PDB file of C-alpha atoms in Angstrom:
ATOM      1  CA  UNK P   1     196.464   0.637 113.193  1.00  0.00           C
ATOM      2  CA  UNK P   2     194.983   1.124 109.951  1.00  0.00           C
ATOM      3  CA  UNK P   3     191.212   0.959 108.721  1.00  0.00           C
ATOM      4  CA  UNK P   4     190.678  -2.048 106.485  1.00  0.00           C
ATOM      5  CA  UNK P   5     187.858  -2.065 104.448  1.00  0.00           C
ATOM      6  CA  UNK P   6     186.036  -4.786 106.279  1.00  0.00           C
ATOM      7  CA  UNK P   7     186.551  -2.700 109.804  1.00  0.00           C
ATOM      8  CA  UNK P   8     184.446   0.058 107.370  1.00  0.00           C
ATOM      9  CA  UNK P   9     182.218  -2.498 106.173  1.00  0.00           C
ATOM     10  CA  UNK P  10     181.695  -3.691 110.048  1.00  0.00           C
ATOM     11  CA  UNK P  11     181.035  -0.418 111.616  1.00  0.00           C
ATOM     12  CA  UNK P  12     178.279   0.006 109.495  1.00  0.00           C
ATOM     13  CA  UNK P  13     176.704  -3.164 110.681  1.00  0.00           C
ATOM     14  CA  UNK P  14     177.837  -2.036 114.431  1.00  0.00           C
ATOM     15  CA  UNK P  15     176.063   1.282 114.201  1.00  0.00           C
ATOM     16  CA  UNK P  16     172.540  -0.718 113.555  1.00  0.00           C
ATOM     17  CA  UNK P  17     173.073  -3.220 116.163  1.00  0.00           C
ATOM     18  CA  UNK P  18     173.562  -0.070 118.445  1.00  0.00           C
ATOM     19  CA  UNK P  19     170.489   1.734 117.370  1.00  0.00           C
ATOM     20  CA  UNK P  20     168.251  -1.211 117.717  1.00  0.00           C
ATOM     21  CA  UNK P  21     169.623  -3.203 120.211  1.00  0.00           C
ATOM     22  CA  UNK P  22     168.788  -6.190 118.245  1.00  0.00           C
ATOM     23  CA  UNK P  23     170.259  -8.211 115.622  1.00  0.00           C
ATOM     24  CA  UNK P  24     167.060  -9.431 113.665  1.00  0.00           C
ATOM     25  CA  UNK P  25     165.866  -5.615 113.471  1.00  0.00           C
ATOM     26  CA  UNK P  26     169.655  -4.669 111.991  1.00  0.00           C
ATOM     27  CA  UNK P  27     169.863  -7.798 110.095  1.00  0.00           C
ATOM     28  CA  UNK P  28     166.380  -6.778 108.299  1.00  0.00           C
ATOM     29  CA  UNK P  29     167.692  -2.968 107.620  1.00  0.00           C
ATOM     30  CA  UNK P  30     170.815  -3.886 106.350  1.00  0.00           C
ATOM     31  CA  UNK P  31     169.462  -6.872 104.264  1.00  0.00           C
ATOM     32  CA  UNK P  32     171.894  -9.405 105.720  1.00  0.00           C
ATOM     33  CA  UNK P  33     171.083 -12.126 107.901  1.00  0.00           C
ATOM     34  CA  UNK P  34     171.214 -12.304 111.355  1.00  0.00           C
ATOM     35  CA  UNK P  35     173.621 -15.273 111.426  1.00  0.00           C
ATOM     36  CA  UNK P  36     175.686 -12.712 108.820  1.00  0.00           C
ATOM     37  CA  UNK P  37     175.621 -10.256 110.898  1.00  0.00           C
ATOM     38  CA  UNK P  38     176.565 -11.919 114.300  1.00  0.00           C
ATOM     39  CA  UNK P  39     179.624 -13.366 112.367  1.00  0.00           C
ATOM     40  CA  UNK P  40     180.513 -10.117 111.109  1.00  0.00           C
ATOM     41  CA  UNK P  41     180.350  -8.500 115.030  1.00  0.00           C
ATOM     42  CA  UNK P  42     182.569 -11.658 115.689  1.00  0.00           C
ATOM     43  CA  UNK P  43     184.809 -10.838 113.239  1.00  0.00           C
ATOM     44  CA  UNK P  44     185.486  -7.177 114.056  1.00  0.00           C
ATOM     45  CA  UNK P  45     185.734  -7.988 117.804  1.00  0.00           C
ATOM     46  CA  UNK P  46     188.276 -11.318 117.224  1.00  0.00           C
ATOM     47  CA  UNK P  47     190.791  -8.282 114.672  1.00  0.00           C
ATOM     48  CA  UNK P  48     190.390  -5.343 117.407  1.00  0.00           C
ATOM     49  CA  UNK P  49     191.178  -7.422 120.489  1.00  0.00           C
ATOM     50  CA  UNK P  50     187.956  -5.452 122.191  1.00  0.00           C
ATOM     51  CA  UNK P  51     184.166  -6.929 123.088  1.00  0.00           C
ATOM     52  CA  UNK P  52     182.106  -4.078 121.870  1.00  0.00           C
ATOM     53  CA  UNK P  53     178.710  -5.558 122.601  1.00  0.00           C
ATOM     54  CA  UNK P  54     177.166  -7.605 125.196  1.00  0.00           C
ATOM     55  CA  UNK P  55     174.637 -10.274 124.019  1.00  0.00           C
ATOM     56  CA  UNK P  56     172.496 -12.117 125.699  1.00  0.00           C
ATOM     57  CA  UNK P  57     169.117 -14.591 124.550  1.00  0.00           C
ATOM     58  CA  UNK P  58     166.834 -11.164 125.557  1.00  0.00           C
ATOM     59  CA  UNK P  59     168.982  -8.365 124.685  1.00  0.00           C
ATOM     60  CA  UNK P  60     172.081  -6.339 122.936  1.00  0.00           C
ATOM     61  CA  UNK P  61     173.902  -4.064 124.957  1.00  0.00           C
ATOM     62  CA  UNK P  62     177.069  -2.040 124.045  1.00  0.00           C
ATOM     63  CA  UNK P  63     180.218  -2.157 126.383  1.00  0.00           C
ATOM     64  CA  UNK P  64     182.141   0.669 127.553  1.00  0.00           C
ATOM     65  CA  UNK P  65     184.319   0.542 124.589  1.00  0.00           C
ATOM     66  CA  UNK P  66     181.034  -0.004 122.317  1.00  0.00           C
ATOM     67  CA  UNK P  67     179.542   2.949 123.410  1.00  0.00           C
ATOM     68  CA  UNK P  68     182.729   4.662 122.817  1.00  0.00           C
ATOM     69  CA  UNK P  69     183.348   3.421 119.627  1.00  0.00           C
ATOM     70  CA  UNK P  70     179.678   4.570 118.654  1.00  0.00           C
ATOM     71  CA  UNK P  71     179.835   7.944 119.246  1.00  0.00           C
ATOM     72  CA  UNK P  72     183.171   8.704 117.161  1.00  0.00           C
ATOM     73  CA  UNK P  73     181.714   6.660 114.511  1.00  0.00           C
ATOM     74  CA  UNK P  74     178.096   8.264 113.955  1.00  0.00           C
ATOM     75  CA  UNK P  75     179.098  11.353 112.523  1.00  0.00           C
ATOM     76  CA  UNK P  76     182.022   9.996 110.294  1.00  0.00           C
ATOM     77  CA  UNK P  77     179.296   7.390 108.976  1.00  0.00           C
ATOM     78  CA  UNK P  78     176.534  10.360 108.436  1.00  0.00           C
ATOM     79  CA  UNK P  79     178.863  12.876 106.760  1.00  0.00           C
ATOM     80  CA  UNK P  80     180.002   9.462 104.424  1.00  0.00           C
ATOM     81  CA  UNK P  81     175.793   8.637 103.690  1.00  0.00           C
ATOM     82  CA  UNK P  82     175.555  12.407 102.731  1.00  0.00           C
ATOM     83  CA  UNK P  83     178.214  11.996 100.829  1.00  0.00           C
ATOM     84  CA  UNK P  84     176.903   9.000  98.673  1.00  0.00           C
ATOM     85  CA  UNK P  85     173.193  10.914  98.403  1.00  0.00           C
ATOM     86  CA  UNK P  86     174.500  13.862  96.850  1.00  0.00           C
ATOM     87  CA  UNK P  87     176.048  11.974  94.215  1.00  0.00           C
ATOM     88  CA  UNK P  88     172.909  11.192  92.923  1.00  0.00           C
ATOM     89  CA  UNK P  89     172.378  14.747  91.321  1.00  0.00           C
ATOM     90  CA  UNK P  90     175.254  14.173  89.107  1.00  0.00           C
ATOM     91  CA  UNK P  91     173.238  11.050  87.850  1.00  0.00           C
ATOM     92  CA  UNK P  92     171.462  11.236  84.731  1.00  0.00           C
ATOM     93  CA  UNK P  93     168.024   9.779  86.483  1.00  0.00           C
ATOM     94  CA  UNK P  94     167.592   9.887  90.192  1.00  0.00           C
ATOM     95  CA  UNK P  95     168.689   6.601  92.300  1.00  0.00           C
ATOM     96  CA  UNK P  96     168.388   6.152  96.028  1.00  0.00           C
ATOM     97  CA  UNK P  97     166.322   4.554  98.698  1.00  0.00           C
ATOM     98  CA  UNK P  98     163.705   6.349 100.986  1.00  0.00           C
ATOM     99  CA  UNK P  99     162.312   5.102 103.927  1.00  0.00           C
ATOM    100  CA  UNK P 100     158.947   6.028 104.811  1.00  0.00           C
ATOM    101  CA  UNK P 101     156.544   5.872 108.374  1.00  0.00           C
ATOM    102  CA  UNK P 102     153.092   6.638 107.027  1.00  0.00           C
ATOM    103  CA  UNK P 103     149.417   5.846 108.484  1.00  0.00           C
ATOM    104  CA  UNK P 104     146.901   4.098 106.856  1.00  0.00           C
ATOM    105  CA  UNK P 105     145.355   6.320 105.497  1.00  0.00           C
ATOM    106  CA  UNK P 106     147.654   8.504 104.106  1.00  0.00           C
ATOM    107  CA  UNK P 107     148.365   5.267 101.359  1.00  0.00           C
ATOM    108  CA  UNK P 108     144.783   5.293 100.824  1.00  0.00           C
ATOM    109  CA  UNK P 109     144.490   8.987  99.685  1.00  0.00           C
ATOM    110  CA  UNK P 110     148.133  10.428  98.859  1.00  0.00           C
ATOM    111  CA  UNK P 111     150.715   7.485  97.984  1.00  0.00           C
ATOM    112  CA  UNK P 112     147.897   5.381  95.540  1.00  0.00           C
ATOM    113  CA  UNK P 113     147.295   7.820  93.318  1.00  0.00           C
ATOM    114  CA  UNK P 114     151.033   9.587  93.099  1.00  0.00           C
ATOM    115  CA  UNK P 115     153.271   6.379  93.109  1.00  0.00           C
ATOM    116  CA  UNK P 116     151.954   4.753  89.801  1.00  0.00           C
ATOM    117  CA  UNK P 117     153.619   8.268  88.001  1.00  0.00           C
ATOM    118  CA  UNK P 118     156.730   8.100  90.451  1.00  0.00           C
ATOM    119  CA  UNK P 119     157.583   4.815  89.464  1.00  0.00           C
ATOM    120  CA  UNK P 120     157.216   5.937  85.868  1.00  0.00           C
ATOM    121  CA  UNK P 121     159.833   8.759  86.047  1.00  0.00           C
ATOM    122  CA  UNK P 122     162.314   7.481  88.988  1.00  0.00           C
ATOM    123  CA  UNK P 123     162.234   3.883  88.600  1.00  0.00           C
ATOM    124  CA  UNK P 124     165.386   3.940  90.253  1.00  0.00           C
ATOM    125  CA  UNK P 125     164.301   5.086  93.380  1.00  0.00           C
ATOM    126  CA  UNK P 126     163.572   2.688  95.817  1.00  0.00           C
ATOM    127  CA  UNK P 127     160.697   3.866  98.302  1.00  0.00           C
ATOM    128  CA  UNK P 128     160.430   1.720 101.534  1.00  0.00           C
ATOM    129  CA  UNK P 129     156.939   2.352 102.728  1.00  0.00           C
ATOM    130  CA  UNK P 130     155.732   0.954 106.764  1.00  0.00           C
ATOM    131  CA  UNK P 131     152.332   1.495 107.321  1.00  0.00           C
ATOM    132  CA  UNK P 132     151.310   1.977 110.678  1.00  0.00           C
ATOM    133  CA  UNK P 133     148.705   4.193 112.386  1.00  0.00           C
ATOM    134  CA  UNK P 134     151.363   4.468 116.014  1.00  0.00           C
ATOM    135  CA  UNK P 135     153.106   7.459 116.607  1.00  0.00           C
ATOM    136  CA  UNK P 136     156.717   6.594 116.544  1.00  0.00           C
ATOM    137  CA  UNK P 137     159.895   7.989 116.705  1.00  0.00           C
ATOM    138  CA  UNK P 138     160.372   7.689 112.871  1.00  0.00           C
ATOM    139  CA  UNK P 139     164.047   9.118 112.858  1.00  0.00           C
ATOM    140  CA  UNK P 140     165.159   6.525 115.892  1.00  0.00           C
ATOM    141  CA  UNK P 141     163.419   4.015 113.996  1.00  0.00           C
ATOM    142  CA  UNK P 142     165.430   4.372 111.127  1.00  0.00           C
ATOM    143  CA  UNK P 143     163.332   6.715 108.352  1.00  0.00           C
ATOM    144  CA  UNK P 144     164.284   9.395 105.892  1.00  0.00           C
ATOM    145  CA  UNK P 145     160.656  10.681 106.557  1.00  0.00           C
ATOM    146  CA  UNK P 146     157.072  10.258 107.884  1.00  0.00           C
ATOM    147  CA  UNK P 147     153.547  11.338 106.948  1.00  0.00           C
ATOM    148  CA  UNK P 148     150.910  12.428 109.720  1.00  0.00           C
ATOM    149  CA  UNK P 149     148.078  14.899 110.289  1.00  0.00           C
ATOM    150  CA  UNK P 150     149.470  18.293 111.012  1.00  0.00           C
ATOM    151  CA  UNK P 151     148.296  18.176 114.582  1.00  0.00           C
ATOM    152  CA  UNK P 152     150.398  15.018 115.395  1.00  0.00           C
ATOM    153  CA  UNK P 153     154.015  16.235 113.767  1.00  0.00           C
ATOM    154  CA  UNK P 154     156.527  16.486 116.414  1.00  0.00           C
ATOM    155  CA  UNK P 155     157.721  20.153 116.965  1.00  0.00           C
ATOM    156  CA  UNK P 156     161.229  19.891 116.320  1.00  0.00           C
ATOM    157  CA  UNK P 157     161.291  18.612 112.974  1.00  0.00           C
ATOM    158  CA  UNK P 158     160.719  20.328 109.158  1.00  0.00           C
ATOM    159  CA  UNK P 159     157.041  19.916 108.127  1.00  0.00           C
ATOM    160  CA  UNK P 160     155.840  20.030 104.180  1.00  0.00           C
ATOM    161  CA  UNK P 161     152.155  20.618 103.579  1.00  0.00           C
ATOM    162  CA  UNK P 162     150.622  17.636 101.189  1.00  0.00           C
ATOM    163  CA  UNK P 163     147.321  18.312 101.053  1.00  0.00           C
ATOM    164  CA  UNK P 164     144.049  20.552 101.707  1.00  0.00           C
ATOM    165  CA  UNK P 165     142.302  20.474 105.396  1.00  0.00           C
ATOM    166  CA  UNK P 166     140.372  17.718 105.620  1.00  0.00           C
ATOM    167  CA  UNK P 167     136.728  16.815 106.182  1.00  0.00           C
ATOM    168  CA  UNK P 168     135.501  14.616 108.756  1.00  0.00           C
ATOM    169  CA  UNK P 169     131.908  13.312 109.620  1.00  0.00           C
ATOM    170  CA  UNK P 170     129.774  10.460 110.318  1.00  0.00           C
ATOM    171  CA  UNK P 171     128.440   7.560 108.988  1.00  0.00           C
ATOM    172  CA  UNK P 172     126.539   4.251 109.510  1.00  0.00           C
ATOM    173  CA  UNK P 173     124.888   1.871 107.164  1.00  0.00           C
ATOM    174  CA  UNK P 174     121.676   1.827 105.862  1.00  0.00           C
ATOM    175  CA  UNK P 175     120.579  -1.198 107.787  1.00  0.00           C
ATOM    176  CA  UNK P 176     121.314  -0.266 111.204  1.00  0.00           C
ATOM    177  CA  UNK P 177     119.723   3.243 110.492  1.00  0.00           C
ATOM    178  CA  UNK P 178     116.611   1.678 109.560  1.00  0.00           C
ATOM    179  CA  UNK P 179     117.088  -0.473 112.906  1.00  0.00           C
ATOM    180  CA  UNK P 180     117.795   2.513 114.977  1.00  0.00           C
ATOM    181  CA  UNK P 181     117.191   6.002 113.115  1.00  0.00           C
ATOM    182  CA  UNK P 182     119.583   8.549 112.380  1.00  0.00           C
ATOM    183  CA  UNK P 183     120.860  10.836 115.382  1.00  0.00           C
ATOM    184  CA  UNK P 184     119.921  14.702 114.314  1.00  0.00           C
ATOM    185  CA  UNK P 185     122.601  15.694 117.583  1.00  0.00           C
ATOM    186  CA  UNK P 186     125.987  14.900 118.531  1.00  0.00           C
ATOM    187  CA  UNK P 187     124.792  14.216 121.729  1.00  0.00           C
ATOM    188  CA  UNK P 188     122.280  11.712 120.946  1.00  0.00           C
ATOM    189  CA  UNK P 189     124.876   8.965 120.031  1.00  0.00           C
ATOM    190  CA  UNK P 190     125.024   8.337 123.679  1.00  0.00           C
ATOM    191  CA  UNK P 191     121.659   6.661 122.413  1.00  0.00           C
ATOM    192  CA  UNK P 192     123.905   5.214 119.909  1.00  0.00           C
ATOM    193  CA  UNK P 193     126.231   2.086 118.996  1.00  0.00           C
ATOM    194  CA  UNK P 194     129.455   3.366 117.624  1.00  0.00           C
ATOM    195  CA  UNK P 195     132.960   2.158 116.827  1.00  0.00           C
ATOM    196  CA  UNK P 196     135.599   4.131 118.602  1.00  0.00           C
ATOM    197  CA  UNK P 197     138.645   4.816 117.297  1.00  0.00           C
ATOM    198  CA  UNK P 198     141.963   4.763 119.336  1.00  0.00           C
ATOM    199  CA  UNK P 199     144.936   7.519 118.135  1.00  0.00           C
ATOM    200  CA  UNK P 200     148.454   5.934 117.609  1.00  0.00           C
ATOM    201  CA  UNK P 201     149.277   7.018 120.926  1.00  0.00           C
ATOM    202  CA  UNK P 202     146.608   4.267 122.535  1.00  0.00           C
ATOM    203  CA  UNK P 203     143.934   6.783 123.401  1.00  0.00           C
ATOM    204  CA  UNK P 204     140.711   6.559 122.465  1.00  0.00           C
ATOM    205  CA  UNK P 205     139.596   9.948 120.344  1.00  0.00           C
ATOM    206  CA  UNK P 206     136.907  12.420 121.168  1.00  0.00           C
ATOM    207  CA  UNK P 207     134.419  12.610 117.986  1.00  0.00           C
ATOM    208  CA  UNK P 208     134.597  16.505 116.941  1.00  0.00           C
ATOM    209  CA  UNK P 209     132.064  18.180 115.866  1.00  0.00           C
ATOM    210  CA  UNK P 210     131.315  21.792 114.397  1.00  0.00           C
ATOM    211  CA  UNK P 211     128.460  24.238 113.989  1.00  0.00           C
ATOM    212  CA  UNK P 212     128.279  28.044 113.359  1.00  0.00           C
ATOM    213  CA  UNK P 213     132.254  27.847 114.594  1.00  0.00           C
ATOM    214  CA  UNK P 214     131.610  25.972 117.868  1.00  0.00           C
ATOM    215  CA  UNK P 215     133.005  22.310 118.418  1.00  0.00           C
ATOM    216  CA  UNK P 216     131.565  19.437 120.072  1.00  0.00           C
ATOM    217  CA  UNK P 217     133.283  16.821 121.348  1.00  0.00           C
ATOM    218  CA  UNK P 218     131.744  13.314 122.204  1.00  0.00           C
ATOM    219  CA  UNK P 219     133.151  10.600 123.665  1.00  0.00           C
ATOM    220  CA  UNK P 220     131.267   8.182 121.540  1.00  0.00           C
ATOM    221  CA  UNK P 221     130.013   4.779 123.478  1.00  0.00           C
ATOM    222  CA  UNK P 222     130.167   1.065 122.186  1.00  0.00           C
ATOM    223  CA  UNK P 223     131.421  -1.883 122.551  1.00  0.00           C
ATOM    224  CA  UNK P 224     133.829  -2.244 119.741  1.00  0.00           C
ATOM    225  CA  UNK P 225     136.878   0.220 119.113  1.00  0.00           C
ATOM    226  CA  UNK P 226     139.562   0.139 116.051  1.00  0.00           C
ATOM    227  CA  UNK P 227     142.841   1.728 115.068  1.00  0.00           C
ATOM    228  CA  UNK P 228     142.230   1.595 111.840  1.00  0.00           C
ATOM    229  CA  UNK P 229     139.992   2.912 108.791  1.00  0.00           C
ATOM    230  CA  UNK P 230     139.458  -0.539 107.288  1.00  0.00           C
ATOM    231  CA  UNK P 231     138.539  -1.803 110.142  1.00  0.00           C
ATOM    232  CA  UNK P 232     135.986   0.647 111.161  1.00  0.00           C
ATOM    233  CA  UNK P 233     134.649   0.924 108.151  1.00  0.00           C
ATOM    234  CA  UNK P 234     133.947  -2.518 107.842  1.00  0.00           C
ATOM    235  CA  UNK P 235     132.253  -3.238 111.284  1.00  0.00           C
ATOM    236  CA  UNK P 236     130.102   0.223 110.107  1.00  0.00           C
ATOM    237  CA  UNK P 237     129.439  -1.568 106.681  1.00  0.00           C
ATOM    238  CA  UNK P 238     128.068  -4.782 108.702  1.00  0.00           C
ATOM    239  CA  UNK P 239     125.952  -2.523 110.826  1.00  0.00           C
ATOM    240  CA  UNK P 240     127.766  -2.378 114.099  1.00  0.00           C
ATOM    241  CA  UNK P 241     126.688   0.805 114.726  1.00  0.00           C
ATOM    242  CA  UNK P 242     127.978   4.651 113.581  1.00  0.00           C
ATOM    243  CA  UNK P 243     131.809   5.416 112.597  1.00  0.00           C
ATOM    244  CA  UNK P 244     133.907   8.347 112.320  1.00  0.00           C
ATOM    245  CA  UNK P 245     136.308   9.248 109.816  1.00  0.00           C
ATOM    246  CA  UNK P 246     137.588  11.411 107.019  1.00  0.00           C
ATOM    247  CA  UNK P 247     134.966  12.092 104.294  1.00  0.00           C
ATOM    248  CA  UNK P 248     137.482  10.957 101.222  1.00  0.00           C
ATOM    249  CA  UNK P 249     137.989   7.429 102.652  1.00  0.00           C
ATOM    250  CA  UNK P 250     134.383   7.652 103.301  1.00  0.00           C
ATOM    251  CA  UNK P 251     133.213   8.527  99.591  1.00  0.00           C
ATOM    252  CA  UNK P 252     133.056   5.532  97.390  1.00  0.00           C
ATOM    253  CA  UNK P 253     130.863   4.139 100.009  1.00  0.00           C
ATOM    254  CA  UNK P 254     128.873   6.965  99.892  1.00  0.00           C
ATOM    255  CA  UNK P 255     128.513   6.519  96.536  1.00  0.00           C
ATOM    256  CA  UNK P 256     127.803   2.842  96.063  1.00  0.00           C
ATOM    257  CA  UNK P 257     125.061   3.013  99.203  1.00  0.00           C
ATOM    258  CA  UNK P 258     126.677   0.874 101.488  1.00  0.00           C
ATOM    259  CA  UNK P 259     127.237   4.065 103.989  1.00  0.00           C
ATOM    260  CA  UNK P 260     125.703   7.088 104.789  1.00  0.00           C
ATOM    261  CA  UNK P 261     126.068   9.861 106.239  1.00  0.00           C
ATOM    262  CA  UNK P 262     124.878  11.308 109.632  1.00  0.00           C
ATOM    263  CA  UNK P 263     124.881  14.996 111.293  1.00  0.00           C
ATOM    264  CA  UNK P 264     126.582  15.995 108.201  1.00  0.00           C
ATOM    265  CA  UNK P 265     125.793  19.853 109.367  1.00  0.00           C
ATOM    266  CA  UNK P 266     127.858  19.070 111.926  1.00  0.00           C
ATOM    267  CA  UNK P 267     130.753  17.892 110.035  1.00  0.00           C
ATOM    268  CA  UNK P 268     134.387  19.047 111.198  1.00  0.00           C
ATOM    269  CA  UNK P 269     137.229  20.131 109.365  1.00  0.00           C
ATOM    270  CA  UNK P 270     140.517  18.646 110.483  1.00  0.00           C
ATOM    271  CA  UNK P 271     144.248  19.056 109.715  1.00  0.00           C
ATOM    272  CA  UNK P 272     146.281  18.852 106.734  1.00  0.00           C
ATOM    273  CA  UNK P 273     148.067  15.733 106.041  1.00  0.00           C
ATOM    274  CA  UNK P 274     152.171  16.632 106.214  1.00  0.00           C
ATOM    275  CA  UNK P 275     155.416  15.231 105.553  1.00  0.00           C
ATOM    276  CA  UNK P 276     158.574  15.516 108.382  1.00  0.00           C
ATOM    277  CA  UNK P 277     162.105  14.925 108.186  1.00  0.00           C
ATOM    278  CA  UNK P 278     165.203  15.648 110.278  1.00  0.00           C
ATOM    279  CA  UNK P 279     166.166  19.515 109.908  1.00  0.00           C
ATOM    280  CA  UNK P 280     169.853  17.798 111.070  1.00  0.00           C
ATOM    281  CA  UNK P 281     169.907  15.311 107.861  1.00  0.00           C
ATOM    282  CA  UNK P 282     170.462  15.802 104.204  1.00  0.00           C
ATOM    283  CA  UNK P 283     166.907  15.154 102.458  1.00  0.00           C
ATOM    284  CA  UNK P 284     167.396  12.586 100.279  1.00  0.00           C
ATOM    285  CA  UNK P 285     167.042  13.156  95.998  1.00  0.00           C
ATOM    286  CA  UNK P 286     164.326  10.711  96.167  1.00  0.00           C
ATOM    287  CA  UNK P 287     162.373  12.274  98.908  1.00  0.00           C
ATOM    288  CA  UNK P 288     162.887  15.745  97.475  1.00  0.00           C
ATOM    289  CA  UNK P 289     160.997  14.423  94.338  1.00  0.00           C
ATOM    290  CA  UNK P 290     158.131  12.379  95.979  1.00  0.00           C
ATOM    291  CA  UNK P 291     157.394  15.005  97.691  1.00  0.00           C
ATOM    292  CA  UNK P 292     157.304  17.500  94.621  1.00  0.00           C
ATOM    293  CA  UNK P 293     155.152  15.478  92.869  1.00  0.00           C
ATOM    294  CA  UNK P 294     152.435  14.502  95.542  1.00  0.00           C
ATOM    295  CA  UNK P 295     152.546  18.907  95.606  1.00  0.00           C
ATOM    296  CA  UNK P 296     152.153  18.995  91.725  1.00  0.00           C
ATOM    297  CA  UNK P 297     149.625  16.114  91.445  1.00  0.00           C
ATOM    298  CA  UNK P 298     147.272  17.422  94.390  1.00  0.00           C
ATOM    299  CA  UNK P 299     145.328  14.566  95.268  1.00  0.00           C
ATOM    300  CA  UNK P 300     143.680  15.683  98.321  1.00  0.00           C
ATOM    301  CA  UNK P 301     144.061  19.423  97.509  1.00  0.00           C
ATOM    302  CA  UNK P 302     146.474  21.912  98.717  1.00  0.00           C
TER     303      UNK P 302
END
């Protein structure tokens, strides 16, 4: 039987319903609907004679000849995607779409200031950007790449530097200083109100601190904790107690008053921010040159 191109056209579709298990989340990566999309798995099944998928009001699960049908389809599709990338560097300005998993504040200090300039040079690049602070599996979730602190990039994948170490310390607004005086000790937040902060993989982080090479770690107490720097920053800015975070989200509020800083002697130096990608995928042209630039540009350092 031969391979019309709607049975091409429908395999794509199939491969996203397989990956996510879930119509709406395909629908939304394709950029169909889901009542497209459910026709189109209708469609395919109704020409092949076979029911590749079972769906129910909770859930999306492939048959036997699904999951068959999956696996000699994958690398057929990938080799095809490939394909259609490197076409772009026979185009006389770069085209393509990138997909990117980065945290919050990785937008704040790297992606702000470079994208203006990217848009400027590849405005026909399309860059796709989720911000979220959770570690995730950002290849199974369906990006080219992902942005994290060094410390955090899963082993198996290709890691590009982006920036210098980075700074972290303490801070708390004047108000609540004057309220409560500034610790001189890590250990003497235990005397303290402070905002925790909870890592993207729902623990709560140990405050690090560093003097003459040694770190401290504190476990800081309060009652309010955030997974997130605007958050934090915020509650710190209203005088809910001390906060923790990276000194370059921390400096225009350093310099218009409304923070300041605490045990700065004690201030720790962290990991690098970094890109990662598949070693097993093609990196896409559009990638390749975001990437460049945030390395020409430096905006944190490298």
């Amino acid at each position: 039987m031969q391979i019309s191109r709607a049975d091409l056209a429908d395999f794509v579709y199939f491969q996203a319903i397989a990956k996510y298990h879930s119509f709406r989340r395909a629908a939304q990566e394709m950029g169909v609907t889901t009542s497209a999309l459910s026709h189109a798995m209708t469609a395919l099944e109704a020409r092949r004679g076979v029911r590749l998928l079972n769906r129910t009001t909770r859930s999306v699960t492939l048959t036997a000849a699904g999951a068959e049908l999956l696996e000699k389809i994958e690398g057929p599709l990938a080799a095809i995607g490939e394909a259609s990338d490197n076409l772009n560097r026979y185009r006389d300005a770069p085209a393509g779409r990138v997909r990117l998993s980065v945290p919050e504040d990785a937008v704040t200090l790297l992606l702000n200031p470079v994208m203006p300039i990217f848009i400027e040079r590849y405005p026909e690049v399309e860059v796709d950007i989720s911000v979220s602070n959770r570690l995730i599996d950002v290849i199974g979730s369906g990006f080219d790449a992902g942005i994290r602190y060094g410390g955090t990039v899963p082993e198996d994948m290709v890691a590009q530097r982006l920036s210098a170490e980075i700074k972290w310390v303490a801070a708390a607004a004047p108000d609540y200083l004057e309220r409560f005086g500034a610790p001189e000790h890590p250990d003497e937040l235990q005397n303290h109100r402070c905002v925790r902060i909870r890592l993207g993989n729902d623990q709560i982080y140990q405050w690090e601190f560093d003097q003459n090479g040694a770190t401290h770690a504190v476990m800081a107490p309060g009652p309010l904790t955030a997974d997130a720097s605007h958050a934090a920053i915020g509650l710190g800015i209203g005088g809910c107690g001390v906060i923790y975070c990276s000194e370059p989200i921390f400096s225009p509020y350093f310099a218009n008053g409304r923070l300041v800083p605490v045990l700065e002697e004690w201030s720790s130096v962290g990991e690098a921010f970094h890109i990662y990608y598949s070693s097993r995928r093609l990196v896409p042209t559009g990638l390749r040159l975001l990437v460049d630039l945030i390395r020409e540009l430096r905006p944190l350092g490298l």
